[in-house]
């Protein structure tokens, strides 16, 4: 039985294909179109999934869309009615689009699928699970657990903004839902907006900014009190109530009422790209603390309702790896599994899995004592030596080819130890927002200049943003206060105390950038300013090439850990093809590119004559 899952028309469109419950292929549309968070119908991703799996649409048993459009339309109408006469402008903007297009989504899907070919709409079985059911399925079914509590938290689906489910065998039961307009995800996005970052993209930045807040300071305490007393009411079970007098997302074209927030908080909304000040850091820390409290309370309620020792998580808020790390430390659950594509892209996979196990009632046999069924999340395209050579011919690029991968790994490890920044392009592309050693930019974590170099000369992004370590799975406890696998970079834990440098007495009073460049450990480029790190454990069984490289680096330097960041510049999706990777090499101050067994040395490449700058091609995120 073969099932195609699709998510589209909001953000992070994607497609996924499963056969007899096994995940064969999955990819986001943005990687093909080069439009970050592309919401369009994922035609390219669908074609890839079919081609990679040797399938055509007429051989697919079901096509599953990740939410219920009519239920979402019902929510829009009821919300506008409930808030009227507020929101008239938004109503006049959005409702005609729904009446013209989204109300007839089934027809739109048929038309788009017919363009791909080999599609018979009379034979096709189209299914529409609810949004949060798709999220829950994406986390539970690939997990190694026979039963689990399932917690999903995001902005909003149809009505639900969070859910608690119980999974056992091949079935899931929805136990509790939080409903719009009360949403932890939308609260976090509202603060993202007020701090000058882009909604649905800048939430990562807000999370990275929070540790620059002064812990225990009067200003952070004041913000926490204001949020609690004016913006949100937190119930014992983790459900929340948001004061809609301060929010405009339900019916407006902005997240919040700027003037009311300014009056409440005592500072204006930060303009995009303007100077970050301590007040923004403190506000980011306050909302992060509130978020962690709510997530932990929801998890406690999930434990109470299910009694399970296992927890599965999905939804956009599940990408808040700081909250995840705090939750893990509570030991509410013995085991926690987080879907690596936890956002809307993963909904495509969850929709397909929900159809297979629930609608078609297929048997589920998870493999215990394994990571999961996600194949390391390496589910995207891969490219042959011939295709790399064709790309090199197109750009008259110079390269060195290694017939032996171990020799290439040794050469790359030495280049890293010498302070070079290397684009690393190997095997299948990752599914989800994290680069995990398939499409990564690498550096030496010991190098005190590496964070600054990567941010300002390679990624061209804000200097405060931290970088993640990739560490050999068997060595993780040598470097970090982490006792469990973290293969998807979704857990934040502390750097081991023996590796830390003691803060000076006046550290909390230092300006933001002085805090940033204080050498906090013997791994300064991956140690965030609160001694934390967003950890990726690298496992030989899921990515043998990346593991071999890091192991070779360990042989040469004594350190089994390197810097890993996504292979892209700011505003660009992660690279997909060898050509994308070569362009990124030539447009930045990267030193080397390694594609498969090929090494491209930037010094020996022909002069880059491209007239179009990446800054013109990609919008800032």
Coordinates of C-alpha atoms in Angstrom, one line a residue:
X1 CA 0.0 0.0 0.0
X2 CA 1.5 3.3 -1.1
X3 CA 0.2 6.7 0.3
X4 CA 1.2 10.2 -0.7
X5 CA 0.9 13.0 2.0
X6 CA 0.7 16.7 1.1
X7 CA 0.9 19.9 3.1
X8 CA 0.4 23.2 1.4
X9 CA -1.1 26.7 1.2
X10 CA 0.0 28.1 4.5
X11 CA 3.8 27.8 4.9
X12 CA 6.4 25.1 4.5
X13 CA 4.6 23.1 1.8
X14 CA 5.9 19.5 1.6
X15 CA 5.2 16.0 0.2
X16 CA 6.0 12.6 1.7
X17 CA 5.5 9.0 0.3
X18 CA 5.2 5.9 2.4
X19 CA 4.8 2.2 1.4
X20 CA 3.5 -0.3 3.8
X21 CA 4.2 2.1 6.6
X22 CA 7.8 2.6 5.6
X23 CA 8.9 6.2 4.9
X24 CA 10.4 6.3 1.5
X25 CA 10.8 10.0 0.7
X26 CA 9.9 13.4 2.0
X27 CA 10.9 16.9 1.1
X28 CA 9.9 20.6 1.4
X29 CA 8.9 22.5 -1.7
X30 CA 11.2 25.4 -0.7
X31 CA 14.3 23.3 -1.5
X32 CA 13.3 23.0 -5.1
X33 CA 11.8 26.5 -5.8
X34 CA 14.5 28.3 -3.6
X35 CA 11.6 30.3 -2.0
X36 CA 12.0 30.0 1.8
X37 CA 8.9 28.6 3.5
X38 CA 7.2 28.3 0.1
X39 CA 3.4 27.8 0.7
X40 CA 2.6 26.8 -2.9
X41 CA 1.3 23.3 -3.9
X42 CA 4.4 21.1 -3.6
X43 CA 4.6 19.9 -7.2
X44 CA 8.4 19.5 -7.2
X45 CA 8.4 17.7 -3.9
X46 CA 5.6 15.4 -5.1
X47 CA 7.5 14.6 -8.4
X48 CA 10.7 13.9 -6.4
X49 CA 8.9 11.5 -4.0
X50 CA 7.3 9.6 -6.9
X51 CA 10.5 9.5 -9.0
X52 CA 12.7 8.4 -6.1
X53 CA 10.3 5.6 -5.2
X54 CA 9.7 4.5 -8.7
X55 CA 6.0 5.3 -8.6
X56 CA 3.4 7.2 -10.6
X57 CA 0.2 8.7 -9.3
X58 CA -2.0 6.0 -10.8
X59 CA -0.2 3.5 -8.6
X60 CA -0.8 5.4 -5.3
X61 CA -3.6 4.0 -3.1
X62 CA -4.5 7.3 -1.4
X63 CA -3.5 11.0 -1.4
X64 CA -3.8 12.7 1.9
X65 CA -4.0 16.4 2.6
X66 CA -2.8 17.5 6.1
X67 CA -5.8 19.4 7.3
X68 CA -9.5 20.0 6.8
X69 CA -10.0 23.2 4.8
X70 CA -13.8 23.5 5.4
X71 CA -13.3 23.3 9.1
X72 CA -10.6 26.0 8.9
X73 CA -13.1 28.1 6.9
X74 CA -15.7 27.6 9.6
X75 CA -13.2 28.9 12.2
X76 CA -12.6 32.0 10.1
X77 CA -16.2 32.8 9.7
X78 CA -17.1 32.2 13.3
X79 CA -14.1 34.3 14.4
X80 CA -15.0 37.2 12.2
X81 CA -18.6 37.0 13.5
X82 CA -17.5 36.8 17.1
X83 CA -15.2 39.8 16.9
X84 CA -17.4 42.0 14.6
X85 CA -17.3 44.8 13.7
X86 CA -13.6 44.4 14.4
X87 CA -11.6 42.9 11.5
X88 CA -13.7 44.2 8.5
X89 CA -10.5 45.0 6.5
X90 CA -9.1 41.6 7.1
X91 CA -12.4 40.0 6.3
X92 CA -12.7 41.8 3.0
X93 CA -9.1 40.7 2.1
X94 CA -9.2 37.0 3.1
X95 CA -12.7 35.8 2.5
X96 CA -12.8 36.4 -1.3
X97 CA -9.6 34.3 -1.6
X98 CA -11.3 31.5 0.3
X99 CA -14.4 31.7 -1.8
X100 CA -12.5 31.7 -5.0
X101 CA -9.8 29.1 -4.2
X102 CA -9.5 27.4 -0.8
X103 CA -13.2 26.5 -0.5
X104 CA -12.7 24.3 -3.5
X105 CA -9.5 22.8 -2.4
X106 CA -10.4 19.3 -3.7
X107 CA -10.7 20.7 -7.2
X108 CA -7.4 22.6 -6.8
X109 CA -5.7 19.4 -5.7
X110 CA -7.1 17.5 -8.7
X111 CA -5.9 20.2 -11.1
X112 CA -2.4 20.3 -9.6
X113 CA -2.1 16.5 -9.6
X114 CA -3.3 16.3 -13.2
X115 CA -0.3 18.6 -14.1
X116 CA 2.1 16.0 -12.7
X117 CA 0.6 13.3 -14.9
X118 CA -0.7 9.7 -14.6
X119 CA -3.5 10.9 -12.4
X120 CA -7.1 9.8 -12.6
X121 CA -9.3 11.8 -10.3
X122 CA -12.2 9.4 -10.5
X123 CA -10.1 6.6 -9.1
X124 CA -8.0 8.7 -6.6
X125 CA -8.9 8.4 -2.9
X126 CA -8.5 11.9 -1.3
X127 CA -8.4 12.0 2.5
X128 CA -8.4 15.0 4.9
X129 CA -7.3 14.3 8.5
X130 CA -7.4 17.2 11.0
X131 CA -4.2 19.4 11.3
X132 CA -3.3 18.3 14.8
X133 CA -4.0 14.7 14.1
X134 CA -1.5 14.9 11.3
X135 CA 1.0 16.5 13.7
X136 CA 0.4 13.8 16.3
X137 CA 0.7 11.0 13.7
X138 CA 4.0 12.4 12.4
X139 CA 5.5 12.0 15.9
X140 CA 3.9 8.8 17.2
X141 CA 4.0 6.4 14.2
X142 CA 7.8 6.8 13.5
X143 CA 8.6 6.6 17.2
X144 CA 10.0 3.3 18.7
X145 CA 7.2 3.1 21.3
X146 CA 4.4 0.7 21.6
X147 CA 2.4 3.3 23.4
X148 CA 2.9 7.0 24.1
X149 CA 1.4 10.3 25.2
X150 CA 1.4 12.7 22.3
X151 CA 1.6 16.4 22.7
X152 CA 1.2 18.8 19.8
X153 CA 1.6 22.6 20.1
X154 CA 1.6 25.2 17.3
X155 CA 0.0 28.4 16.2
X156 CA -3.4 27.0 14.9
X157 CA -4.7 24.3 12.7
X158 CA -8.4 24.3 12.1
X159 CA -9.6 25.1 15.6
X160 CA -7.0 23.4 17.7
X161 CA -3.8 25.1 18.9
X162 CA -2.6 22.3 21.1
X163 CA -3.7 18.7 21.7
X164 CA -3.0 15.8 24.0
X165 CA -3.5 12.3 22.4
X166 CA -2.8 8.8 23.5
X167 CA -1.2 6.4 21.0
X168 CA -1.4 2.6 21.5
X169 CA -0.7 0.1 18.7
X170 CA -1.9 1.5 15.5
X171 CA -4.5 3.8 16.9
X172 CA -4.5 7.3 18.5
X173 CA -7.2 8.9 20.7
X174 CA -7.5 12.6 21.1
X175 CA -8.0 13.3 24.8
X176 CA -7.9 17.1 25.1
X177 CA -7.6 20.2 22.8
X178 CA -6.8 23.8 23.3
X179 CA -8.7 26.0 20.8
X180 CA -8.2 29.2 18.9
X181 CA -7.8 32.1 19.7
X182 CA -5.9 30.9 22.8
X183 CA -2.5 29.6 21.5
X184 CA 1.0 29.3 23.0
X185 CA 2.4 29.3 19.5
X186 CA 0.7 32.6 18.5
X187 CA 1.7 34.2 21.8
X188 CA 5.4 33.3 21.0
X189 CA 4.9 34.6 17.4
X190 CA 3.4 37.8 18.8
X191 CA 6.5 38.5 20.8
X192 CA 8.7 37.5 17.8
X193 CA 6.9 40.2 15.8
X194 CA 7.2 42.8 18.6
X195 CA 10.9 42.2 18.9
X196 CA 11.4 42.9 15.2
X197 CA 11.6 39.4 13.8
X198 CA 9.6 37.8 11.0
X199 CA 6.7 35.6 12.1
X200 CA 6.9 31.9 11.1
X201 CA 10.7 32.4 10.6
X202 CA 12.1 34.5 13.4
X203 CA 11.0 32.4 16.3
X204 CA 14.4 30.7 16.3
X205 CA 16.0 34.1 16.6
X206 CA 13.9 35.0 19.6
X207 CA 14.8 31.7 21.3
X208 CA 18.5 32.4 20.6
X209 CA 18.2 36.0 21.9
X210 CA 16.6 34.9 25.2
X211 CA 19.9 33.9 27.0
X212 CA 21.2 37.4 26.6
X213 CA 18.5 38.5 29.0
X214 CA 19.7 39.1 32.5
X215 CA 18.5 36.2 34.5
X216 CA 16.9 37.1 37.9
X217 CA 16.9 40.8 37.0
X218 CA 14.1 43.2 38.0
X219 CA 13.3 43.9 34.4
X220 CA 12.8 40.3 33.4
X221 CA 10.7 39.7 36.5
X222 CA 8.6 42.8 35.5
X223 CA 8.0 41.4 32.0
X224 CA 7.0 38.0 33.4
X225 CA 4.5 39.6 35.7
X226 CA 3.1 41.8 33.0
X227 CA 2.7 38.8 30.7
X228 CA 1.0 36.8 33.4
X229 CA -1.3 39.6 34.7
X230 CA -2.3 41.2 31.4
X231 CA -1.6 38.9 28.4
X232 CA -2.1 35.3 29.5
X233 CA -3.8 33.2 32.2
X234 CA -2.1 29.8 32.7
X235 CA -4.3 27.0 34.1
X236 CA -2.9 24.1 36.1
X237 CA -3.4 21.7 33.2
X238 CA -1.3 23.9 30.9
X239 CA -4.2 25.3 29.0
X240 CA -4.1 29.1 28.5
X241 CA -6.4 32.0 28.0
X242 CA -5.1 35.0 26.0
X243 CA -6.5 38.5 26.5
X244 CA -7.6 39.4 23.0
X245 CA -7.7 43.1 23.9
X246 CA -3.9 43.1 23.2
X247 CA -3.9 40.8 20.1
X248 CA -4.9 41.4 16.5
X249 CA -4.1 38.1 14.9
X250 CA -7.7 36.7 15.1
X251 CA -9.2 39.3 12.7
X252 CA -6.5 41.8 11.8
X253 CA -3.5 42.0 9.5
X254 CA -0.9 42.3 12.4
X255 CA -0.1 40.1 15.4
X256 CA -0.8 42.7 18.1
X257 CA -2.0 46.2 18.8
X258 CA 1.3 48.0 18.9
X259 CA 0.1 51.0 20.9
X260 CA -1.4 48.8 23.6
X261 CA 1.8 46.7 23.9
X262 CA 3.9 49.9 24.0
X263 CA 1.8 51.3 26.8
X264 CA 2.0 48.0 28.7
X265 CA 5.7 47.2 28.3
X266 CA 7.2 50.7 28.2
X267 CA 9.1 50.3 24.9
X268 CA 8.2 50.5 21.2
X269 CA 8.1 47.6 18.8
X270 CA 11.6 47.1 17.4
X271 CA 11.9 47.8 13.7
X272 CA 13.4 45.0 11.6
X273 CA 17.2 45.1 11.4
X274 CA 17.5 47.9 14.0
X275 CA 19.8 47.7 17.0
X276 CA 19.0 45.1 19.5
X277 CA 19.0 46.4 23.1
X278 CA 19.0 44.8 26.5
X279 CA 15.3 45.4 26.9
X280 CA 14.6 43.2 23.8
X281 CA 16.8 40.5 25.3
X282 CA 15.0 40.6 28.7
X283 CA 11.6 40.5 27.0
X284 CA 12.7 37.5 25.0
X285 CA 13.9 35.8 28.2
X286 CA 10.6 36.5 29.9
X287 CA 8.5 34.9 27.1
X288 CA 10.9 31.9 26.9
X289 CA 10.4 31.3 30.6
X290 CA 6.6 31.5 30.2
X291 CA 6.7 29.1 27.3
X292 CA 8.8 26.6 29.2
X293 CA 6.3 26.7 32.1
X294 CA 3.3 26.1 29.8
X295 CA 5.0 23.2 27.9
X296 CA 5.9 21.5 31.2
X297 CA 2.4 21.9 32.6
X298 CA 1.0 20.4 29.3
X299 CA 3.4 17.5 29.6
X300 CA 2.3 16.9 33.2
X301 CA -1.3 16.8 32.1
X302 CA -0.4 14.4 29.3
X303 CA 1.3 12.1 31.8
X304 CA -1.8 12.3 34.1
X305 CA -4.2 11.5 31.3
X306 CA -2.2 8.6 29.8
X307 CA 0.0 7.2 32.4
X308 CA 2.5 6.4 29.7
X309 CA 6.3 6.5 30.3
X310 CA 6.8 7.8 26.7
X311 CA 6.1 11.2 25.2
X312 CA 6.0 12.1 21.5
X313 CA 5.9 15.8 20.4
X314 CA 5.2 17.7 17.2
X315 CA 3.9 21.1 16.0
X316 CA 6.0 24.3 15.6
X317 CA 6.5 24.8 19.3
X318 CA 8.1 21.4 19.5
X319 CA 11.0 23.0 17.6
X320 CA 11.7 25.1 20.8
X321 CA 14.7 23.0 21.7
X322 CA 15.4 25.0 24.9
X323 CA 11.9 24.1 26.3
X324 CA 12.5 20.5 25.1
X325 CA 15.7 20.3 27.1
X326 CA 14.0 21.7 30.2
X327 CA 11.2 19.2 29.8
X328 CA 13.6 16.3 29.5
X329 CA 15.3 17.4 32.8
X330 CA 12.0 17.2 34.7
X331 CA 11.9 13.4 34.1
X332 CA 8.1 13.5 33.8
X333 CA 8.6 11.0 31.1
X334 CA 11.3 8.3 30.8
X335 CA 11.5 8.8 27.0
X336 CA 10.8 11.7 24.8
X337 CA 10.7 11.6 21.0
X338 CA 10.3 14.8 18.9
X339 CA 9.5 14.6 15.1
X340 CA 12.4 16.3 13.3
X341 CA 10.1 18.0 10.8
X342 CA 7.8 19.1 13.7
X343 CA 6.3 22.1 11.8
X344 CA 3.8 22.1 8.9
X345 CA 6.2 20.3 6.5
X346 CA 6.0 17.2 8.8
X347 CA 2.2 17.4 8.5
X348 CA 2.5 15.8 5.0
X349 CA 4.2 12.8 6.5
X350 CA 1.8 12.6 9.5
X351 CA -1.2 12.8 7.1
X352 CA 0.1 9.8 5.1
X353 CA 0.9 7.8 8.3
X354 CA -2.5 8.6 9.8
X355 CA -4.3 7.3 6.7
X356 CA -2.2 4.1 6.7
X357 CA -2.7 3.2 10.3
X358 CA -6.1 4.7 11.2
X359 CA -8.1 4.9 8.0
X360 CA -6.8 1.7 6.5
X361 CA -6.3 0.1 9.9
X362 CA -2.9 -1.4 9.1
X363 CA -0.8 -3.2 11.7
X364 CA 2.0 -1.3 13.5
X365 CA 5.2 -3.0 14.6
X366 CA 7.6 -0.4 16.0
X367 CA 11.2 -1.5 16.5
X368 CA 12.2 -1.0 20.1
X369 CA 15.7 0.1 21.1
X370 CA 16.2 2.0 17.9
X371 CA 16.2 5.7 17.3
X372 CA 13.0 5.7 15.1
X373 CA 11.7 5.0 11.6
X374 CA 12.8 8.4 10.1
X375 CA 16.1 7.1 8.7
X376 CA 17.9 9.9 10.3
X377 CA 15.5 12.3 8.5
X378 CA 17.7 11.8 5.4
X379 CA 14.7 11.5 3.1
X380 CA 15.3 14.0 0.3
X381 CA 17.2 13.8 -3.1
X382 CA 20.7 12.5 -3.5
X383 CA 23.1 13.0 -6.5
X384 CA 25.5 10.8 -8.4
X385 CA 29.2 11.5 -9.3
X386 CA 28.1 12.0 -12.9
X387 CA 25.7 14.8 -11.8
X388 CA 28.5 16.5 -9.8
X389 CA 30.8 16.3 -12.8
X390 CA 28.1 17.8 -15.0
X391 CA 27.8 20.7 -12.5
X392 CA 31.5 21.2 -12.5
X393 CA 31.6 21.3 -16.3
X394 CA 28.9 23.9 -16.4
X395 CA 30.9 26.3 -14.1
X396 CA 34.3 25.2 -15.3
X397 CA 35.0 24.4 -11.7
X398 CA 38.2 22.8 -10.4
X399 CA 38.0 19.9 -8.1
X400 CA 40.0 17.0 -6.6
X401 CA 38.4 13.6 -6.6
X402 CA 39.1 11.0 -4.0
X403 CA 38.5 7.3 -4.8
X404 CA 38.7 6.4 -1.1
X405 CA 36.3 8.2 1.2
X406 CA 38.5 7.6 4.3
X407 CA 41.2 9.7 2.6
X408 CA 38.7 12.4 1.8
X409 CA 37.5 12.4 5.4
X410 CA 41.1 12.7 6.7
X411 CA 41.8 15.6 4.3
X412 CA 38.6 17.4 5.3
X413 CA 39.3 16.9 9.0
X414 CA 42.7 18.5 8.6
X415 CA 41.2 21.4 6.7
X416 CA 38.7 21.9 9.5
X417 CA 41.5 21.8 12.1
X418 CA 43.3 24.6 10.2
X419 CA 40.4 27.0 10.7
X420 CA 38.7 26.5 7.3
X421 CA 34.9 26.7 6.8
X422 CA 33.7 23.8 4.7
X423 CA 30.4 23.2 2.8
X424 CA 29.5 19.5 3.4
X425 CA 27.1 18.0 0.9
X426 CA 26.6 14.2 1.2
X427 CA 23.9 11.7 0.5
X428 CA 20.2 12.4 0.8
X429 CA 19.0 15.9 1.9
X430 CA 17.4 16.3 5.3
X431 CA 13.7 16.6 5.8
X432 CA 12.8 19.3 8.3
X433 CA 14.4 22.7 9.2
X434 CA 17.8 21.4 10.6
X435 CA 20.9 20.5 8.6
X436 CA 22.1 17.2 10.0
X437 CA 25.3 16.5 8.1
X438 CA 23.7 16.1 4.7
X439 CA 23.6 19.7 3.7
X440 CA 25.8 21.4 6.3
X441 CA 28.4 24.1 6.7
X442 CA 31.1 22.9 9.1
X443 CA 33.8 24.5 11.3
X444 CA 36.1 23.8 14.2
X445 CA 34.3 24.3 17.5
X446 CA 37.6 25.0 19.3
X447 CA 38.2 28.1 17.2
X448 CA 37.2 31.2 19.1
X449 CA 36.7 33.2 15.9
X450 CA 34.5 30.6 14.2
X451 CA 31.1 31.9 15.4
X452 CA 31.9 35.4 14.3
X453 CA 33.2 34.2 10.9
X454 CA 30.3 32.0 10.2
X455 CA 27.7 34.6 11.2
X456 CA 29.2 37.6 9.5
X457 CA 31.1 36.2 6.5
X458 CA 29.3 33.0 5.5
X459 CA 25.7 33.2 6.7
X460 CA 25.5 37.0 6.6
X461 CA 23.1 37.0 9.6
X462 CA 22.9 38.6 13.0
X463 CA 26.0 38.1 15.1
X464 CA 24.2 37.0 18.3
X465 CA 22.9 33.8 16.8
X466 CA 24.4 30.6 18.2
X467 CA 25.7 27.6 16.4
X468 CA 25.1 23.9 17.1
X469 CA 27.6 21.1 17.8
X470 CA 27.7 17.8 16.0
X471 CA 29.2 15.3 18.3
X472 CA 29.9 11.5 18.0
X473 CA 26.9 9.8 19.8
X474 CA 29.2 7.7 21.9
X475 CA 31.1 10.8 23.1
X476 CA 28.2 13.1 23.9
X477 CA 28.6 12.9 27.7
X478 CA 32.3 13.9 27.4
X479 CA 31.2 17.3 26.3
X480 CA 27.6 17.9 27.3
X481 CA 25.2 17.3 30.2
X482 CA 23.2 15.1 28.0
X483 CA 22.6 11.4 28.6
X484 CA 20.3 10.6 25.7
X485 CA 20.6 10.6 21.9
X486 CA 19.7 13.9 20.3
X487 CA 20.0 13.1 16.6
X488 CA 17.8 15.9 15.3
X489 CA 19.3 18.9 17.1
X490 CA 16.1 19.4 19.1
X491 CA 17.5 19.3 22.7
X492 CA 19.5 22.0 24.4
X493 CA 21.6 21.0 27.3
X494 CA 24.6 22.5 29.2
X495 CA 28.3 22.1 28.2
X496 CA 30.1 20.0 30.8
X497 CA 31.2 22.1 33.8
X498 CA 34.8 20.9 33.5
X499 CA 34.9 22.6 30.1
X500 CA 33.5 25.9 31.2
X501 CA 35.3 29.2 31.8
X502 CA 34.1 31.1 34.9
X503 CA 32.2 34.3 34.2
X504 CA 33.7 37.5 35.5
X505 CA 31.8 39.1 38.4
X506 CA 30.3 41.9 36.2
X507 CA 29.2 39.5 33.4
X508 CA 25.5 40.3 33.6
X509 CA 26.2 44.0 33.4
X510 CA 28.3 43.7 30.2
X511 CA 26.9 44.9 26.9
X512 CA 25.3 42.3 24.6
X513 CA 28.2 42.0 22.2
X514 CA 30.9 41.8 24.9
X515 CA 28.9 38.9 26.4
X516 CA 28.8 37.2 23.0
X517 CA 32.6 37.2 22.5
X518 CA 33.6 36.1 26.0
X519 CA 35.3 32.7 25.7
X520 CA 33.0 30.5 27.7
X521 CA 34.6 27.1 27.3
X522 CA 37.2 25.1 25.3
X523 CA 34.5 24.8 22.6
X524 CA 33.7 28.6 22.3
X525 CA 32.0 28.5 18.9
X526 CA 29.2 26.2 20.1
X527 CA 28.8 27.3 23.7
X528 CA 26.0 29.8 24.0
X529 CA 26.2 32.6 26.5
X530 CA 24.4 30.6 29.2
X531 CA 26.8 27.6 28.8
X532 CA 24.2 25.7 26.7
X533 CA 24.4 24.0 23.3
X534 CA 21.8 22.7 20.8
X535 CA 23.2 19.2 20.4
X536 CA 23.2 16.8 17.5
X537 CA 24.4 13.4 18.2
X538 CA 25.8 11.7 15.1
X539 CA 25.2 8.0 14.8
X540 CA 27.2 5.7 12.6
X541 CA 24.2 3.7 11.6
X542 CA 22.2 6.6 10.2
X543 CA 25.0 8.8 8.7
X544 CA 28.2 6.8 8.4
X545 CA 30.0 9.4 6.3
X546 CA 29.4 12.3 8.7
X547 CA 30.3 10.0 11.6
X548 CA 33.6 9.0 9.8
X549 CA 34.5 12.7 9.3
X550 CA 34.0 13.6 12.9
X551 CA 35.8 10.5 14.1
X552 CA 38.7 11.4 11.8
X553 CA 38.7 14.9 13.3
X554 CA 38.9 13.3 16.7
X555 CA 41.9 11.2 15.7
X556 CA 43.7 14.4 14.6
X557 CA 42.7 16.8 17.3
X558 CA 41.4 14.7 20.3
X559 CA 37.9 16.4 19.9
X560 CA 34.9 14.4 18.6
X561 CA 32.8 17.5 18.0
X562 CA 32.6 20.1 15.3
X563 CA 30.4 23.1 14.4
X564 CA 27.4 22.4 12.2
X565 CA 25.1 25.0 10.6
X566 CA 22.7 24.8 7.7
X567 CA 24.1 25.1 4.2
X568 CA 22.6 28.4 3.1
X569 CA 22.9 32.1 3.4
X570 CA 20.3 34.2 5.3
X571 CA 16.9 34.1 3.7
X572 CA 17.8 31.2 1.4
X573 CA 16.4 27.6 1.9
X574 CA 19.0 24.9 2.6
X575 CA 20.8 23.9 -0.6
X576 CA 19.3 21.0 -2.5
X577 CA 21.5 20.3 -5.5
X578 CA 25.3 20.4 -6.2
X579 CA 24.7 23.6 -8.2
X580 CA 23.0 25.3 -5.2
X581 CA 26.0 24.3 -3.1
X582 CA 28.6 25.6 -5.6
X583 CA 26.7 28.9 -5.9
X584 CA 26.8 29.3 -2.1
X585 CA 30.5 28.5 -2.1
X586 CA 31.2 31.2 -4.7
X587 CA 28.9 33.9 -3.2
X588 CA 30.3 33.7 0.3
X589 CA 33.7 33.6 2.1
X590 CA 33.5 29.8 2.5
X591 CA 36.9 28.1 2.0
X592 CA 36.0 24.6 0.6
X593 CA 33.1 22.6 -0.7
X594 CA 33.0 18.8 -0.3
X595 CA 30.3 17.1 -2.5
X596 CA 30.4 13.4 -2.3
X597 CA 34.0 12.4 -3.0
X598 CA 34.8 15.8 -4.7
X599 CA 36.6 18.7 -2.9
X600 CA 36.3 22.1 -4.5
X601 CA 39.0 24.6 -3.2
X602 CA 37.7 28.2 -3.4
X603 CA 41.2 29.5 -4.2
X604 CA 41.3 27.5 -7.4
X605 CA 37.9 28.3 -8.8
X606 CA 37.4 30.5 -11.8
X607 CA 36.3 34.1 -11.1
X608 CA 32.7 34.3 -10.2
X609 CA 31.1 36.6 -12.8
X610 CA 27.4 36.2 -11.8
X611 CA 25.9 39.7 -11.7
X612 CA 22.9 38.8 -9.5
X613 CA 23.7 39.0 -5.8
X614 CA 22.2 36.5 -3.3
X615 CA 21.1 39.6 -1.4
X616 CA 18.9 40.5 -4.3
X617 CA 17.7 37.0 -4.9
X618 CA 16.6 36.1 -1.3
X619 CA 14.5 38.2 1.0
X620 CA 15.8 38.6 4.6
X621 CA 14.1 36.3 7.0

